[in-house]
Structures are given as structure tokens and as C-alpha cells.
PDB file of C-alpha atoms and ligand atoms in Angstrom:
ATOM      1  CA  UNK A   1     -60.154 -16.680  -9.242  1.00 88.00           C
ATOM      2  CA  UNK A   2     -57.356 -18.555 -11.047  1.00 95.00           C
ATOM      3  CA  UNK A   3     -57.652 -20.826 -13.885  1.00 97.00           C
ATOM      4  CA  UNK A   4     -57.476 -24.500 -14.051  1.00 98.00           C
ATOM      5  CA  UNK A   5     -55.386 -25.771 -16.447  1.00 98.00           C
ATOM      6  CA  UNK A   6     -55.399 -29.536 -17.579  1.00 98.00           C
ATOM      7  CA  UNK A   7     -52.072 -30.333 -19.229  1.00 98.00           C
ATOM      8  CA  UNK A   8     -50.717 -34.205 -20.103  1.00 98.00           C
ATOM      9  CA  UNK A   9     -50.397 -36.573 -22.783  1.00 98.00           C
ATOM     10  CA  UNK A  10     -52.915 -37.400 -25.355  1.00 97.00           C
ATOM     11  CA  UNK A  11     -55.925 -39.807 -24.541  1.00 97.00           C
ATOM     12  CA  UNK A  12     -54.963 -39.182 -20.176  1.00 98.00           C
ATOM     13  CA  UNK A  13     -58.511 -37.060 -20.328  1.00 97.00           C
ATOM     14  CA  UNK A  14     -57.917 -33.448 -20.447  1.00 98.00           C
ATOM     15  CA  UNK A  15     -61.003 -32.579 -22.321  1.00 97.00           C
ATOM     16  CA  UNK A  16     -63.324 -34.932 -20.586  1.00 97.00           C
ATOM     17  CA  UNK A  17     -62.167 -33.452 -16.951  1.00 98.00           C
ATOM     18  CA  UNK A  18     -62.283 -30.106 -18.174  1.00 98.00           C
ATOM     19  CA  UNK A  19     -65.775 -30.455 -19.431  1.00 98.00           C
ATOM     20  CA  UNK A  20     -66.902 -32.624 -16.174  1.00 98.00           C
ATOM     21  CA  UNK A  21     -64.972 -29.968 -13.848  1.00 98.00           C
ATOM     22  CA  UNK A  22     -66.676 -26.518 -15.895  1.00 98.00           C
ATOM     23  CA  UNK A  23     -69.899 -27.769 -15.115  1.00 98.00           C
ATOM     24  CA  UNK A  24     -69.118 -28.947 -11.833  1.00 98.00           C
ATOM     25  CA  UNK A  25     -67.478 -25.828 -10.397  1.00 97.00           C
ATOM     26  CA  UNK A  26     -69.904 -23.699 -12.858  1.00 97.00           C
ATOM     27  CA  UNK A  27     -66.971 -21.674 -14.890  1.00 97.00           C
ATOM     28  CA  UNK A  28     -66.479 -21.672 -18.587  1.00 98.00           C
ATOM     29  CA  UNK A  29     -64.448 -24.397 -20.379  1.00 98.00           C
ATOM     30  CA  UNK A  30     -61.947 -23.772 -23.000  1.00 98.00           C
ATOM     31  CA  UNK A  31     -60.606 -26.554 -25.167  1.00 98.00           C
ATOM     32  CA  UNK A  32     -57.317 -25.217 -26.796  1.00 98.00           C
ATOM     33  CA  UNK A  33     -57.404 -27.471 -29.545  1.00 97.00           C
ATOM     34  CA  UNK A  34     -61.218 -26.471 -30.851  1.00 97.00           C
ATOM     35  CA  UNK A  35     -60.039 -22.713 -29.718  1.00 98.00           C
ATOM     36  CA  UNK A  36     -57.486 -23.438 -32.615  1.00 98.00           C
ATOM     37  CA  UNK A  37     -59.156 -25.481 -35.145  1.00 98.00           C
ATOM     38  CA  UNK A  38     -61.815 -22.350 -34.949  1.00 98.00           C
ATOM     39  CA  UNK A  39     -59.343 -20.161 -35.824  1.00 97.00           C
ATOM     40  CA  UNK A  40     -57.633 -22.308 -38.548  1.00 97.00           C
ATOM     41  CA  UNK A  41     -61.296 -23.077 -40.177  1.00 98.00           C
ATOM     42  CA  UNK A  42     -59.668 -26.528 -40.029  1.00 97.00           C
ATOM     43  CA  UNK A  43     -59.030 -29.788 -38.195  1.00 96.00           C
ATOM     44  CA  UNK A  44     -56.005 -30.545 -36.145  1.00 96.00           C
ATOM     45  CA  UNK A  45     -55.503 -33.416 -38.539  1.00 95.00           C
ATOM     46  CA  UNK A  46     -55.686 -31.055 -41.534  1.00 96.00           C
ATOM     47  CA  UNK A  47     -53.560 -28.069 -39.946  1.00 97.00           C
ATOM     48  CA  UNK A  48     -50.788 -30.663 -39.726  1.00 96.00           C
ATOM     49  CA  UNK A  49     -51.390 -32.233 -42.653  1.00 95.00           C
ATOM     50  CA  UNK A  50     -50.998 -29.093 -44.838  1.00 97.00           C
ATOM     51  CA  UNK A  51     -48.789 -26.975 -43.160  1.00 97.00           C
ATOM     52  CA  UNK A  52     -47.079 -28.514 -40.433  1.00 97.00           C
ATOM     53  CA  UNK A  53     -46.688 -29.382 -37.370  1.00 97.00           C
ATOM     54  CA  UNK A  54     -44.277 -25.934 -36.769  1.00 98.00           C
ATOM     55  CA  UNK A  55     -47.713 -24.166 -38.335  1.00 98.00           C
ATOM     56  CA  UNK A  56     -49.750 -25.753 -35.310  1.00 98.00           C
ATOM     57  CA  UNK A  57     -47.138 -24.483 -32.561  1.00 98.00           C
ATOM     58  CA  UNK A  58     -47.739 -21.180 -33.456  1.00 98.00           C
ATOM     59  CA  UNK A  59     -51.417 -21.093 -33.464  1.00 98.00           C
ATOM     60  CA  UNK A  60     -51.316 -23.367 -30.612  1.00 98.00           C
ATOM     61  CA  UNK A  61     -48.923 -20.421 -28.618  1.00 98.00           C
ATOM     62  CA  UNK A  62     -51.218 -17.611 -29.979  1.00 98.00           C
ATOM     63  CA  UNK A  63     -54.735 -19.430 -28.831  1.00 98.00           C
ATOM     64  CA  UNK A  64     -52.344 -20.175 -25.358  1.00 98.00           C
ATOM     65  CA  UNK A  65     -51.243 -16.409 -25.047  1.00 97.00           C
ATOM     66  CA  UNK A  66     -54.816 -14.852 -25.542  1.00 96.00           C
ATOM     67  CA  UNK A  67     -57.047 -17.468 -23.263  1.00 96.00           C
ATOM     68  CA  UNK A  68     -54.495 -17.419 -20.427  1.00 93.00           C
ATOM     69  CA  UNK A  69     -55.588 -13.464 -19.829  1.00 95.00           C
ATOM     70  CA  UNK A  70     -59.226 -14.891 -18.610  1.00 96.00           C
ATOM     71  CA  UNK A  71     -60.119 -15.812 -14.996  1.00 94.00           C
ATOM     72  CA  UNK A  72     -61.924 -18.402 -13.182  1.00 95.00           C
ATOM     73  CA  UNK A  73     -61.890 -20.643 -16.787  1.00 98.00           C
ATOM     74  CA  UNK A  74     -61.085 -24.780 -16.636  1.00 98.00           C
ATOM     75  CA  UNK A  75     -58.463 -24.907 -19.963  1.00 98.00           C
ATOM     76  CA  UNK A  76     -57.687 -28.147 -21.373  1.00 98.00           C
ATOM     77  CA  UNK A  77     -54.041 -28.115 -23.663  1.00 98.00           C
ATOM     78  CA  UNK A  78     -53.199 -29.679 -25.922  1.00 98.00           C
ATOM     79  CA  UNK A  79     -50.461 -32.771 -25.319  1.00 98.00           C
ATOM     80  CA  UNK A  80     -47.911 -30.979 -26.395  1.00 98.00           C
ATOM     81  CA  UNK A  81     -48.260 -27.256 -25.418  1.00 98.00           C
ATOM     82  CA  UNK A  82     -45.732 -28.006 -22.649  1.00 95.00           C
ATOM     83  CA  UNK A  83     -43.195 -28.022 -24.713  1.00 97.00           C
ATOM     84  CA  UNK A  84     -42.523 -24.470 -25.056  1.00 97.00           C
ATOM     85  CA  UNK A  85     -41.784 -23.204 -21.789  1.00 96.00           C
ATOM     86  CA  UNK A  86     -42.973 -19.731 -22.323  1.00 97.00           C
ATOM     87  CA  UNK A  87     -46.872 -20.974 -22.815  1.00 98.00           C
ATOM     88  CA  UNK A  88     -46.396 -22.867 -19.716  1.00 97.00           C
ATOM     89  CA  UNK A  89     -44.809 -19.572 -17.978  1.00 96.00           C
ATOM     90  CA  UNK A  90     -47.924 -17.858 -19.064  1.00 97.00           C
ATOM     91  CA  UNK A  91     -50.673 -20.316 -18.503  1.00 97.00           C
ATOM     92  CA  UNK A  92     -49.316 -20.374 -14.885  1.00 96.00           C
ATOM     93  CA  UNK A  93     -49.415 -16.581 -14.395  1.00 95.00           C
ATOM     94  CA  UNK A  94     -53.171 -17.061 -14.037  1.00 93.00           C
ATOM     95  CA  UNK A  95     -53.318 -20.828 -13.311  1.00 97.00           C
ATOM     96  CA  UNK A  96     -53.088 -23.693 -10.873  1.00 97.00           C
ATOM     97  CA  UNK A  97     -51.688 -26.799 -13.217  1.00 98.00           C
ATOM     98  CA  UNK A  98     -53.006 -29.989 -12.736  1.00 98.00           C
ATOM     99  CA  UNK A  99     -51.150 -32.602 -14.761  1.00 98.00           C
ATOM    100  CA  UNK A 100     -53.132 -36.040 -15.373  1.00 98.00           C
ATOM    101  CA  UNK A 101     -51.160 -39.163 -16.452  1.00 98.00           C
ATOM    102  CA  UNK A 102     -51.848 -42.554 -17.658  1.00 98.00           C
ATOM    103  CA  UNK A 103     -50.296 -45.930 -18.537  1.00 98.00           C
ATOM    104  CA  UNK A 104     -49.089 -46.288 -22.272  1.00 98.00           C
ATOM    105  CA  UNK A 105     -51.607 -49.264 -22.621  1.00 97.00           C
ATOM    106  CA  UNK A 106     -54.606 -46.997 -21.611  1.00 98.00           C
ATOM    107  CA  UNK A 107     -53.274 -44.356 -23.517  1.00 97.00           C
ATOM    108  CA  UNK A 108     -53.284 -46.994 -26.778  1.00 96.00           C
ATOM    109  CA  UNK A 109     -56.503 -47.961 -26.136  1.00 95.00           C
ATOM    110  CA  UNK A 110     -58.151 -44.334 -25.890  1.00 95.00           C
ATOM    111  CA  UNK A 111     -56.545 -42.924 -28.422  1.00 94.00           C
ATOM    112  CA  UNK A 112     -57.462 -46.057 -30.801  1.00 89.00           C
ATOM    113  CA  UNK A 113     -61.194 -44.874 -30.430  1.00 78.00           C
ATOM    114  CA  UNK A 114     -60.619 -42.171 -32.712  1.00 76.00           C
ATOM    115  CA  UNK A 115     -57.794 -41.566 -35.385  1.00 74.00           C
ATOM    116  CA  UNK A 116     -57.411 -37.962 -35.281  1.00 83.00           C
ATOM    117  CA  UNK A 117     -53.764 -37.565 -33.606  1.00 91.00           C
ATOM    118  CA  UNK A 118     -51.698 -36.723 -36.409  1.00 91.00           C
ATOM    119  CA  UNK A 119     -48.581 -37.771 -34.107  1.00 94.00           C
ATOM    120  CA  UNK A 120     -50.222 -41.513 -33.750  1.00 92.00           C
ATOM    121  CA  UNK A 121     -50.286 -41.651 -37.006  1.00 86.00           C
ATOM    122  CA  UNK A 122     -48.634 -44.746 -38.344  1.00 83.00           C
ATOM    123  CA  UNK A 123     -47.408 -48.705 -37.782  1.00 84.00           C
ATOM    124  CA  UNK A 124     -46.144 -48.995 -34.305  1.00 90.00           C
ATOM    125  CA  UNK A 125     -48.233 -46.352 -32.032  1.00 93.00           C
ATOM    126  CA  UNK A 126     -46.732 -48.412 -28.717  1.00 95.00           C
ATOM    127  CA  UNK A 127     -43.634 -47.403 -29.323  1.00 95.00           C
ATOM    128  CA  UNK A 128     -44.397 -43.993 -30.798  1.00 95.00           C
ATOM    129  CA  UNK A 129     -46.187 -43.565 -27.670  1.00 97.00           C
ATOM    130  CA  UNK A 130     -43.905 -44.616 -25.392  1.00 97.00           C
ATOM    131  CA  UNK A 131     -40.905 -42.508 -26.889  1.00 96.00           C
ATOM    132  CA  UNK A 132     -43.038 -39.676 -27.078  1.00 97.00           C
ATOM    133  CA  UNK A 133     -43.991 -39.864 -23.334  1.00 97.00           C
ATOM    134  CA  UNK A 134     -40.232 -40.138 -22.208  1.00 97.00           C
ATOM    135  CA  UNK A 135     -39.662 -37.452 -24.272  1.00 96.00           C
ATOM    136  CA  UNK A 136     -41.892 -34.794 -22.683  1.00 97.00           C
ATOM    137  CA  UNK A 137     -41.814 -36.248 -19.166  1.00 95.00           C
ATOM    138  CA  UNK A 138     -39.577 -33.928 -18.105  1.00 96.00           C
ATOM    139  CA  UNK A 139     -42.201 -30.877 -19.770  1.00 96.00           C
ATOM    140  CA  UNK A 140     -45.049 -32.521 -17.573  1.00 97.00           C
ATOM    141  CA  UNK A 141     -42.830 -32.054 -13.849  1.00 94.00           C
ATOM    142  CA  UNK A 142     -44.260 -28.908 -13.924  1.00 93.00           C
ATOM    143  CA  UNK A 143     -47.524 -29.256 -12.533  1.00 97.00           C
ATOM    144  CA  UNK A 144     -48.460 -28.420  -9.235  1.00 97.00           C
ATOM    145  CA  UNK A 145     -50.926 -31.736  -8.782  1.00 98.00           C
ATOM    146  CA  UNK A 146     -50.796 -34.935 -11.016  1.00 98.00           C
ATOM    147  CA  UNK A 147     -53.102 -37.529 -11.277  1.00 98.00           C
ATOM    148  CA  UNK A 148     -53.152 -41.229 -12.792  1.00 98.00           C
ATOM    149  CA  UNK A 149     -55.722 -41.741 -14.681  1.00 98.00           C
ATOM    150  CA  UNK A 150     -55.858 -44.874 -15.834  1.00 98.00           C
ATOM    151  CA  UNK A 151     -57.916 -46.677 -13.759  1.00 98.00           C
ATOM    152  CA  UNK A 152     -59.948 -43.654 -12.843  1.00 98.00           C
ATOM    153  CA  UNK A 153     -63.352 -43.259 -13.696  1.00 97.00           C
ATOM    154  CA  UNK A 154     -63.939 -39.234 -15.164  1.00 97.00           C
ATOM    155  CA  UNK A 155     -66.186 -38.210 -12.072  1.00 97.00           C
ATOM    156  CA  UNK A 156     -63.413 -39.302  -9.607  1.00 98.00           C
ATOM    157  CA  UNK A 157     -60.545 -37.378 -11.305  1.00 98.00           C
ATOM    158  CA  UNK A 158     -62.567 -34.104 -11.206  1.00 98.00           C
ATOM    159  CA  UNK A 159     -63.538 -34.974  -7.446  1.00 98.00           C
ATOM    160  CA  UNK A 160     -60.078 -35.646  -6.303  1.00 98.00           C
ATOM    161  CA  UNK A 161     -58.857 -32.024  -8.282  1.00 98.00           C
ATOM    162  CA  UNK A 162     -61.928 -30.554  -6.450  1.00 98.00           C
ATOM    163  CA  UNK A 163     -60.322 -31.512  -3.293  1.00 97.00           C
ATOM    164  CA  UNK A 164     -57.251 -30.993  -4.251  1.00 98.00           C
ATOM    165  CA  UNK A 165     -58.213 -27.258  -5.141  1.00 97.00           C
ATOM    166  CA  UNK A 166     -60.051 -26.894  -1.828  1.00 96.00           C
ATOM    167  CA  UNK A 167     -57.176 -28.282   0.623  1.00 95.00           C
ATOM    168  CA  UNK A 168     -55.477 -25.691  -1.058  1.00 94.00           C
ATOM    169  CA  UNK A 169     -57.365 -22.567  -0.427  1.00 92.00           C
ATOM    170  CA  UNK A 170     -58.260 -22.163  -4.468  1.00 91.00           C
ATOM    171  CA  UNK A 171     -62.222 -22.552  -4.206  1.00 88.00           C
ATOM    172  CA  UNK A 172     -64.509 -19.859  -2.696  1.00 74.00           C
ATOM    173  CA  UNK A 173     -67.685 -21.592  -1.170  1.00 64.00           C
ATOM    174  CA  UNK A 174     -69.156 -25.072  -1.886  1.00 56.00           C
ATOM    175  CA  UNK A 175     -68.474 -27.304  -4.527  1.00 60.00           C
TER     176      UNK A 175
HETATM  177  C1  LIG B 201     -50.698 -33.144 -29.541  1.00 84.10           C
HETATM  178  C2  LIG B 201     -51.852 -33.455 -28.844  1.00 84.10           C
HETATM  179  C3  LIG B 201     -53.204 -33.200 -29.374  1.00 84.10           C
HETATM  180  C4  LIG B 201     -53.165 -32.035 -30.371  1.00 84.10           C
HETATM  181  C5  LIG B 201     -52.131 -32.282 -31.430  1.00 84.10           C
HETATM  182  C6  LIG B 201     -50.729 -32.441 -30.843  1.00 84.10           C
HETATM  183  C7  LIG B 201     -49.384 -33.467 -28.931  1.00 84.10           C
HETATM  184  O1  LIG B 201     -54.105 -32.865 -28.320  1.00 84.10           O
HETATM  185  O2  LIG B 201     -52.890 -30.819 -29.722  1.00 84.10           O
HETATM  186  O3  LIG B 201     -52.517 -33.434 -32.127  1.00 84.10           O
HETATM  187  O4  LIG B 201     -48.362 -32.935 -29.387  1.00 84.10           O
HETATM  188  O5  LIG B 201     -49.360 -34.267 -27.966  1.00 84.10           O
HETATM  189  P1  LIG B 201     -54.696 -33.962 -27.269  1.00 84.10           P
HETATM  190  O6  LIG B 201     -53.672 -34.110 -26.181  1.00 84.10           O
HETATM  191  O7  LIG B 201     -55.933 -33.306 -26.754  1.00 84.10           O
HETATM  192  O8  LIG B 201     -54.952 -35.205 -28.019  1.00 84.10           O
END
């Protein structure tokens, strides 16, 4: 069975559906950032902070090149890992995408909960957030299913990629 990898912006719920999804469909989860904060012996925060943001792309391609040889795993990315075209290549050897989205207002407000996005660091994160999205927007066409969530609860996204996934022939059995 393929994987199912979550990819979009920061706070649109990647980790959350991934979780919700692994335990729904009964497969492993993998988190990319943890994956690389595990192998750093650091935080995200702290990788940038000392070394870089260049630093974290690698690690970030490395943890992306070894988890997309598994099967039948839900993988949530990072925000950004679509920007290199070659992790995207290979995470789609072995994977459905599914992209989610949300407005930059809910994006503000779930990212506010927490300040651990070295990118939102700073005065205006709005506008950092909105130039960032039109940025990538072009990275995130690549999915093969999107979904808004920003007015979504996080058991409705994972039932509407369930179906999703079964209209499409991807799920063996009941789920
Ligand atoms: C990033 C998103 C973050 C994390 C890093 C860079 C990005 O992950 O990988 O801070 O470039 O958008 P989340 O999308 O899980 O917040």
C-alpha cells in the first residue's frame, strides 16, 4: 500500500490529520519534523537558530529520502519540503499527496498558539505569512487532493481524505 503524505503550509494541520488518519486507518505515522529534530538532538527552532535554515534543508531532504522507502505510512512534511522538487519526486514514488490549505487568518491564529516557527518569527507575521504563501503556491499544485481547512473540524478532514482515498481505489477493506 502507498503512503499518505500530508504536505501544506504551516498551522493548515498536517500533524494533527496525520496523527487522526494513522490511527484511523491503523498504519504508522511519521512526523518529518520530530524525524529530524531526533536526528539533530535539537529543536527546529534551535537547528535554525544555530546553523541555518540551508542546515535544516538538508536534514529535512535526508529524513525525506529515507522515510519515503516505507509503505502503507501517513507522513506529515514539513511546510516547506515542497520546495525542492526532488523530495516531492520521491515522496510521490511511494505516495498519494494530499495537500490541505487554509485562510491566512486561521493560519495566524494557529500558529500564534505556539512560537516555535522560526520563519514567523518577528513584527508583522500577516504579511510574512501571506508572502510566504504566494510564494510556495505554486510548490503546493502538486497534490493530487487538496483540502481547506479552515473551517474544518480535524475528524472531518481525515473523513473526507478517507473517502477521497476510497473513491479512488487506494484502501483495501473497511475504514
Ligand atoms: C517550515 C515549516 C515547519 C518546519 C520549519 C520550516 C516551512 O513545519 O518544517 O519551521 O518552511 O514552512 P510545519 O509546517 O509543521 O509548521
Amino acid at each position: 500500500m502507498k503512503n499518505i503524505v500530508l504536505i501544506g503550509f504551516m498551522g493548515t494541520g498536517k500533524s494533527t490529520t496525520g496523527r487522526l488518519l494513522a490511527r484511523r486507518l491503523v498504519r504508522p505515522f511519521i512526523d518529518i519534523d520530530r524525524r529530524i529534530e531526533m536526528k539533530a538532538g535539537m529543536s527546529v527552532y534551535d537547528i535554525f537558530k544555530v546553523y541555518g535554515e540551508k542546515h535544516f534543508r538538508e536534514l529535512e531532504k535526508q529524513v525525506i529520502f529515507s522515510v519515503s522507502r516505507y509503505t502503507n505510512t501517513i507522513i506529515a512534511t514539513g511546510g516547506g519540503a515542497v520546495l525542492d522538487s526532488g523530495n516531492i519526486s520521491r515522496l510521490r514514488e511511494n505516495g498519494i499527496i494530499v495537500l490541505l490549505t487554509a485562510s491566512p487568518e486561521v493560519i495566524l491564529e494557529r500558529t500564534a498558539r505556539r512560537n516555535e516557527r522560526p520563519l514567523l518569527a518577528g513584527e508583522d507575521k500577516k504579511a510574512r505569512i501571506v508572502s510566504l504563501l504566494n510564494q510556495r503556491q505554486k510548490f503546493y499544485d502538486c497534490a493530487d487532493y487538496k483540502i481547506d481547512t479552515s473551517n474544518l473540524m480535524p475528524y472531518v478532514v481525515v473523513d473526507m481524505v478517507v473517502e477521497f482515498l476510497r473513491k479512488g481505489g487506494y484502501l483495501r477493506g473497511r475504514s
